[in-house]
mmCIF file of C-alpha atoms in Angstrom:
data_model
loop_
_atom_site.group_PDB
_atom_site.id
_atom_site.type_symbol
_atom_site.label_atom_id
_atom_site.label_comp_id
_atom_site.label_asym_id
_atom_site.label_seq_id
_atom_site.Cartn_x
_atom_site.Cartn_y
_atom_site.Cartn_z
ATOM 1 C CA UNK A 215 4.221 12.111 15.020
ATOM 2 C CA UNK A 216 4.340 8.283 15.132
ATOM 3 C CA UNK A 217 7.357 6.762 16.866
ATOM 4 C CA UNK A 218 8.304 4.108 14.324
ATOM 5 C CA UNK A 219 10.567 2.145 16.673
ATOM 6 C CA UNK A 220 7.839 2.040 19.353
ATOM 7 C CA UNK A 221 5.295 0.858 16.788
ATOM 8 C CA UNK A 222 7.579 -1.900 15.535
ATOM 9 C CA UNK A 223 8.167 -3.015 19.120
ATOM 10 C CA UNK A 224 4.396 -3.142 19.731
ATOM 11 C CA UNK A 225 3.997 -5.285 16.624
ATOM 12 C CA UNK A 226 6.727 -7.671 17.818
ATOM 13 C CA UNK A 227 5.086 -7.999 21.229
ATOM 14 C CA UNK A 228 1.654 -8.701 19.729
ATOM 15 C CA UNK A 229 3.102 -11.321 17.402
ATOM 16 C CA UNK A 230 4.943 -12.947 20.295
ATOM 17 C CA UNK A 231 1.804 -13.022 22.457
ATOM 18 C CA UNK A 232 -0.974 -13.594 19.921
ATOM 19 C CA UNK A 233 0.798 -14.839 16.816
ATOM 20 C CA UNK A 234 -0.091 -11.744 14.793
ATOM 21 C CA UNK A 235 -0.779 -8.014 14.953
ATOM 22 C CA UNK A 236 -3.771 -6.207 13.421
ATOM 23 C CA UNK A 237 -3.168 -2.763 11.972
ATOM 24 C CA UNK A 238 -6.365 -0.704 11.707
ATOM 25 C CA UNK A 239 -6.245 2.346 9.436
ATOM 26 C CA UNK A 240 -8.907 4.936 10.310
ATOM 27 C CA UNK A 241 -9.735 8.405 9.072
ATOM 28 C CA UNK A 242 -8.547 10.160 5.964
ATOM 29 C CA UNK A 243 -10.479 10.273 2.718
ATOM 30 C CA UNK A 244 -10.511 6.525 2.036
ATOM 31 C CA UNK A 245 -12.661 3.995 3.908
ATOM 32 C CA UNK A 246 -11.359 2.186 6.970
ATOM 33 C CA UNK A 247 -9.284 -0.929 6.418
ATOM 34 C CA UNK A 248 -7.383 -3.436 8.513
ATOM 35 C CA UNK A 249 -4.546 -5.838 7.784
ATOM 36 C CA UNK A 250 -2.450 -8.371 9.629
ATOM 37 C CA UNK A 251 1.257 -8.508 10.344
ATOM 38 C CA UNK A 252 2.729 -11.842 11.410
ATOM 39 C CA UNK A 253 0.316 -14.284 9.770
ATOM 40 C CA UNK A 254 2.754 -14.523 6.885
ATOM 41 C CA UNK A 255 5.314 -16.233 9.100
ATOM 42 C CA UNK A 256 3.220 -19.402 9.424
ATOM 43 C CA UNK A 257 0.623 -19.204 6.652
ATOM 44 C CA UNK A 258 2.563 -17.424 3.894
ATOM 45 C CA UNK A 259 0.159 -14.500 3.431
ATOM 46 C CA UNK A 260 -1.218 -11.498 5.260
ATOM 47 C CA UNK A 261 -4.943 -10.688 5.435
ATOM 48 C CA UNK A 262 -6.770 -7.482 4.464
ATOM 49 C CA UNK A 263 -10.324 -6.502 5.430
ATOM 50 C CA UNK A 264 -11.022 -3.423 3.284
ATOM 51 C CA UNK A 265 -14.071 -1.286 3.961
ATOM 52 C CA UNK A 266 -16.928 -3.417 5.316
ATOM 53 C CA UNK A 267 -18.358 -0.604 7.429
ATOM 54 C CA UNK A 268 -21.269 -2.818 8.340
ATOM 55 C CA UNK A 269 -18.936 -3.979 11.123
ATOM 56 C CA UNK A 270 -17.618 -2.239 14.233
ATOM 57 C CA UNK A 271 -13.916 -2.119 15.082
ATOM 58 C CA UNK A 272 -14.426 -4.932 17.615
ATOM 59 C CA UNK A 273 -16.180 -6.984 14.930
ATOM 60 C CA UNK A 274 -13.235 -6.472 12.571
ATOM 61 C CA UNK A 275 -10.805 -7.889 15.123
ATOM 62 C CA UNK A 276 -13.049 -10.874 15.818
ATOM 63 C CA UNK A 277 -13.463 -11.659 12.120
ATOM 64 C CA UNK A 278 -9.750 -11.490 11.402
ATOM 65 C CA UNK A 279 -8.781 -13.489 14.497
ATOM 66 C CA UNK A 280 -11.232 -16.304 13.714
ATOM 67 C CA UNK A 281 -10.003 -16.561 10.134
ATOM 68 C CA UNK A 282 -6.370 -16.662 11.291
ATOM 69 C CA UNK A 283 -7.235 -19.583 13.587
ATOM 70 C CA UNK A 284 -8.769 -21.485 10.648
ATOM 71 C CA UNK A 285 -5.773 -20.887 8.403
ATOM 72 C CA UNK A 286 -3.308 -21.925 11.076
ATOM 73 C CA UNK A 287 -5.336 -25.086 11.618
ATOM 74 C CA UNK A 288 -4.564 -26.035 8.037
ATOM 75 C CA UNK A 289 -7.702 -24.976 6.163
ATOM 76 C CA UNK A 290 -6.787 -24.128 2.563
ATOM 77 C CA UNK A 291 -7.658 -20.499 1.891
ATOM 78 C CA UNK A 292 -9.531 -21.343 -1.338
ATOM 79 C CA UNK A 293 -11.805 -23.658 0.656
ATOM 80 C CA UNK A 294 -12.361 -21.346 3.605
ATOM 81 C CA UNK A 295 -16.017 -20.496 4.163
ATOM 82 C CA UNK A 296 -16.246 -19.571 7.824
ATOM 83 C CA UNK A 297 -19.187 -18.364 9.886
ATOM 84 C CA UNK A 298 -18.156 -15.874 12.573
ATOM 85 C CA UNK A 299 -20.816 -15.760 15.298
ATOM 86 C CA UNK A 300 -23.690 -13.561 14.054
ATOM 87 C CA UNK A 301 -21.415 -11.533 11.777
ATOM 88 C CA UNK A 302 -21.924 -13.622 8.668
ATOM 89 C CA UNK A 303 -19.967 -15.976 6.440
ATOM 90 C CA UNK A 304 -16.540 -15.048 5.091
ATOM 91 C CA UNK A 305 -14.300 -16.235 2.275
ATOM 92 C CA UNK A 306 -10.911 -15.195 0.897
ATOM 93 C CA UNK A 307 -9.502 -14.112 -2.453
ATOM 94 C CA UNK A 308 -6.095 -13.088 -3.773
ATOM 95 C CA UNK A 309 -4.974 -9.445 -3.573
ATOM 96 C CA UNK A 310 -3.283 -7.822 -6.544
ATOM 97 C CA UNK A 311 0.133 -6.377 -5.706
ATOM 98 C CA UNK A 312 -0.992 -2.867 -6.738
ATOM 99 C CA UNK A 313 -3.331 -2.847 -3.720
ATOM 100 C CA UNK A 314 -1.066 -4.550 -1.211
ATOM 101 C CA UNK A 315 1.735 -2.118 -2.072
ATOM 102 C CA UNK A 316 -0.508 0.739 -0.881
ATOM 103 C CA UNK A 317 -2.424 -0.929 1.944
ATOM 104 C CA UNK A 318 -0.032 -3.070 3.977
ATOM 105 C CA UNK A 319 2.863 -0.658 4.303
ATOM 106 C CA UNK A 320 3.316 -1.536 7.982
ATOM 107 C CA UNK A 321 3.852 -5.184 7.088
ATOM 108 C CA UNK A 322 6.333 -4.272 4.366
ATOM 109 C CA UNK A 323 8.235 -2.136 6.887
ATOM 110 C CA UNK A 324 8.155 -4.845 9.532
ATOM 111 C CA UNK A 325 9.535 -7.520 7.199
ATOM 112 C CA UNK A 326 11.823 -5.026 5.461
ATOM 113 C CA UNK A 327 10.638 -6.237 2.074
ATOM 114 C CA UNK A 328 9.009 -4.730 -1.007
ATOM 115 C CA UNK A 329 6.360 -7.412 -1.570
ATOM 116 C CA UNK A 330 4.147 -9.712 0.512
ATOM 117 C CA UNK A 331 1.308 -11.908 -0.726
ATOM 118 C CA UNK A 332 -2.070 -11.006 0.740
ATOM 119 C CA UNK A 333 -5.649 -12.282 0.796
ATOM 120 C CA UNK A 334 -8.790 -10.169 1.001
ATOM 121 C CA UNK A 335 -11.490 -11.122 3.516
ATOM 122 C CA UNK A 336 -14.885 -11.089 1.795
ATOM 123 C CA UNK A 337 -18.203 -10.812 3.724
ATOM 124 C CA UNK A 338 -21.378 -12.438 2.451
ATOM 125 C CA UNK A 339 -23.937 -10.464 0.432
ATOM 126 C CA UNK A 340 -26.153 -9.751 3.459
ATOM 127 C CA UNK A 341 -23.304 -7.750 5.008
ATOM 128 C CA UNK A 342 -21.970 -6.223 1.786
ATOM 129 C CA UNK A 343 -21.343 -2.464 1.668
ATOM 130 C CA UNK A 344 -20.338 -0.070 -1.104
ATOM 131 C CA UNK A 345 -16.866 0.442 0.386
ATOM 132 C CA UNK A 346 -15.713 -3.141 -0.272
ATOM 133 C CA UNK A 347 -13.333 -3.111 -3.271
ATOM 134 C CA UNK A 348 -12.335 -5.946 -5.571
ATOM 135 C CA UNK A 349 -8.681 -6.316 -4.639
ATOM 136 C CA UNK A 350 -8.086 -9.098 -7.177
ATOM 137 C CA UNK A 351 -7.880 -6.536 -9.989
ATOM 138 C CA UNK A 352 -5.186 -3.918 -10.455
ATOM 139 C CA UNK A 353 -5.925 -0.680 -8.585
ATOM 140 C CA UNK A 354 -7.842 1.756 -10.759
ATOM 141 C CA UNK A 355 -9.463 5.028 -9.693
ATOM 142 C CA UNK A 356 -12.233 4.639 -12.269
ATOM 143 C CA UNK A 357 -13.279 1.076 -11.471
ATOM 144 C CA UNK A 358 -12.946 1.619 -7.693
ATOM 145 C CA UNK A 359 -13.932 5.303 -7.222
ATOM 146 C CA UNK A 360 -14.571 4.901 -3.479
ATOM 147 C CA UNK A 361 -10.862 4.086 -3.115
ATOM 148 C CA UNK A 362 -9.500 6.644 -5.571
ATOM 149 C CA UNK A 363 -8.014 8.748 -2.753
ATOM 150 C CA UNK A 364 -5.383 6.107 -2.032
ATOM 151 C CA UNK A 365 -3.473 7.495 -4.981
ATOM 152 C CA UNK A 366 -5.376 10.532 -6.279
ATOM 153 C CA UNK A 367 -5.527 14.173 -5.174
ATOM 154 C CA UNK A 368 -8.652 15.472 -3.415
ATOM 155 C CA UNK A 369 -10.820 17.360 -5.918
ATOM 156 C CA UNK A 370 -13.828 18.668 -3.963
ATOM 157 C CA UNK A 371 -14.323 22.225 -2.565
ATOM 158 C CA UNK A 372 -14.578 20.987 1.046
ATOM 159 C CA UNK A 373 -11.981 19.943 3.643
ATOM 160 C CA UNK A 374 -10.266 16.680 2.699
ATOM 161 C CA UNK A 375 -10.884 15.178 6.144
ATOM 162 C CA UNK A 376 -14.649 15.771 5.993
ATOM 163 C CA UNK A 377 -16.936 13.124 7.476
ATOM 164 C CA UNK A 378 -20.585 12.170 7.164
ATOM 165 C CA UNK A 379 -23.029 10.534 9.520
ATOM 166 C CA UNK A 380 -24.955 8.057 7.380
ATOM 167 C CA UNK A 381 -26.933 4.823 7.630
ATOM 168 C CA UNK A 382 -26.521 1.224 6.559
ATOM 169 C CA UNK A 383 -29.142 1.587 3.834
ATOM 170 C CA UNK A 384 -26.944 4.187 2.144
ATOM 171 C CA UNK A 385 -23.838 2.051 2.640
ATOM 172 C CA UNK A 386 -25.616 -0.906 1.076
ATOM 173 C CA UNK A 387 -26.521 0.999 -2.065
ATOM 174 C CA UNK A 388 -29.821 2.760 -1.381
ATOM 175 C CA UNK A 389 -29.874 6.326 -2.816
ATOM 176 C CA UNK A 390 -29.180 9.123 -0.348
ATOM 177 C CA UNK A 391 -32.231 11.381 -0.138
ATOM 178 C CA UNK A 392 -31.426 13.779 2.729
ATOM 179 C CA UNK A 393 -28.326 15.939 3.153
ATOM 180 C CA UNK A 394 -27.450 18.526 5.808
ATOM 181 C CA UNK A 395 -24.139 20.283 6.399
ATOM 182 C CA UNK A 396 -23.739 20.903 10.134
ATOM 183 C CA UNK A 397 -20.093 22.030 10.188
ATOM 184 C CA UNK A 398 -17.439 22.982 7.649
ATOM 185 C CA UNK A 399 -16.299 19.358 7.626
ATOM 186 C CA UNK A 400 -19.378 17.462 8.892
ATOM 187 C CA UNK A 401 -22.503 16.289 7.072
ATOM 188 C CA UNK A 402 -25.510 14.072 7.648
ATOM 189 C CA UNK A 403 -26.363 12.008 4.571
ATOM 190 C CA UNK A 404 -29.209 9.511 4.897
ATOM 191 C CA UNK A 405 -31.047 7.126 2.628
ATOM 192 C CA UNK A 406 -34.616 7.647 3.807
ATOM 193 C CA UNK A 407 -35.784 9.816 6.687
ATOM 194 C CA UNK A 408 -32.974 10.613 9.121
ATOM 195 C CA UNK A 409 -35.177 10.657 12.263
ATOM 196 C CA UNK A 410 -36.351 7.120 11.464
ATOM 197 C CA UNK A 411 -32.845 5.616 11.382
ATOM 198 C CA UNK A 412 -32.194 3.241 14.289
ATOM 199 C CA UNK A 413 -29.072 3.989 16.315
ATOM 200 C CA UNK A 414 -27.513 0.624 15.490
ATOM 201 C CA UNK A 415 -27.756 1.426 11.771
ATOM 202 C CA UNK A 416 -25.845 4.713 11.988
ATOM 203 C CA UNK A 417 -22.229 4.887 10.782
ATOM 204 C CA UNK A 418 -19.658 7.683 10.474
ATOM 205 C CA UNK A 419 -17.665 7.558 7.238
ATOM 206 C CA UNK A 420 -15.316 9.758 5.265
ATOM 207 C CA UNK A 421 -17.225 12.086 2.958
ATOM 208 C CA UNK A 422 -14.918 10.880 0.199
ATOM 209 C CA UNK A 423 -16.408 7.389 0.507
ATOM 210 C CA UNK A 424 -19.924 8.578 -0.341
ATOM 211 C CA UNK A 425 -18.834 11.109 -2.976
ATOM 212 C CA UNK A 426 -16.797 8.406 -4.684
ATOM 213 C CA UNK A 427 -19.741 6.021 -4.705
ATOM 214 C CA UNK A 428 -22.316 8.479 -6.061
ATOM 215 C CA UNK A 429 -21.381 11.427 -8.282
ATOM 216 C CA UNK A 430 -24.921 12.833 -7.974
ATOM 217 C CA UNK A 431 -23.982 13.883 -4.421
ATOM 218 C CA UNK A 432 -21.687 16.636 -5.697
ATOM 219 C CA UNK A 433 -24.227 19.463 -4.973
ATOM 220 C CA UNK A 434 -23.977 18.735 -1.242
ATOM 221 C CA UNK A 435 -20.389 20.035 -1.293
ATOM 222 C CA UNK A 436 -21.733 23.514 -2.076
ATOM 223 C CA UNK A 437 -24.106 23.650 0.905
ATOM 224 C CA UNK A 438 -23.645 26.428 3.439
ATOM 225 C CA UNK A 439 -23.287 25.314 7.049
ATOM 226 C CA UNK A 440 -26.730 24.713 8.530
ATOM 227 C CA UNK A 441 -28.393 24.201 5.141
ATOM 228 C CA UNK A 442 -29.867 21.024 3.673
ATOM 229 C CA UNK A 443 -31.092 19.337 0.519
ATOM 230 C CA UNK A 444 -33.572 16.591 -0.213
ATOM 231 C CA UNK A 445 -34.660 14.520 -3.185
ATOM 232 C CA UNK A 446 -36.962 11.656 -4.013
ATOM 233 C CA UNK A 447 -35.257 8.266 -4.163
ATOM 234 C CA UNK A 448 -36.187 7.929 -7.846
ATOM 235 C CA UNK A 449 -34.628 11.188 -9.057
ATOM 236 C CA UNK A 450 -31.237 12.862 -9.190
ATOM 237 C CA UNK A 451 -32.382 16.473 -8.780
ATOM 238 C CA UNK A 452 -31.867 18.016 -5.346
ATOM 239 C CA UNK A 453 -34.218 20.508 -3.672
ATOM 240 C CA UNK A 454 -33.482 22.962 -0.867
ATOM 241 C CA UNK A 455 -35.252 22.393 2.432
ATOM 242 C CA UNK A 456 -38.430 24.450 2.613
ATOM 243 C CA UNK A 457 -38.940 24.503 -1.127
#
């Protein structure tokens, strides 16, 4: 169980030393996301980087930290268009309160308030992935199915905390063509041939992320452990391995 007082003290220390704290939310059914606490004190907003599984956890921290530096230097957020090393070019857009109310709970607790303005960090198209929501619009499970689990009950016949090893092609919108269930709560789901995927292009995501993005994946939830399915990239019908 999380010690709330210890967490708040850690946040205070990070703000005192670095000017802000980054809260990284991992696991669960929804994609990973990160948000700041403390930026609001000088800039008037907090920042959210939602999804963007193209990037590693270290990348996420670097992106957020570089953008905070720009904002504190006086760059207007509407004009921000910042290149972060080899990670791409980033911009910002307003976050609707329906999203910030669910995503930046730690900031709300820290400031003891019910509302804080937030901005979403947006990667360029080269680094875009299917788990990046449009936070400018009111939260809606239909328009943002990958994020439906923030406020909806799990509906699939598999463990809620299930994960999938996948590749960047799949996360950037290519159809998944290979599926294997290795454990009760673990799958491999690849766009293209799994053995051909380079190590640097492999990601581990919540199964809910991929099921939310592509309803044609539903048959993989009925696989027995050790069994697999395949399909051609141009069709929806799945076939059992060996058939």
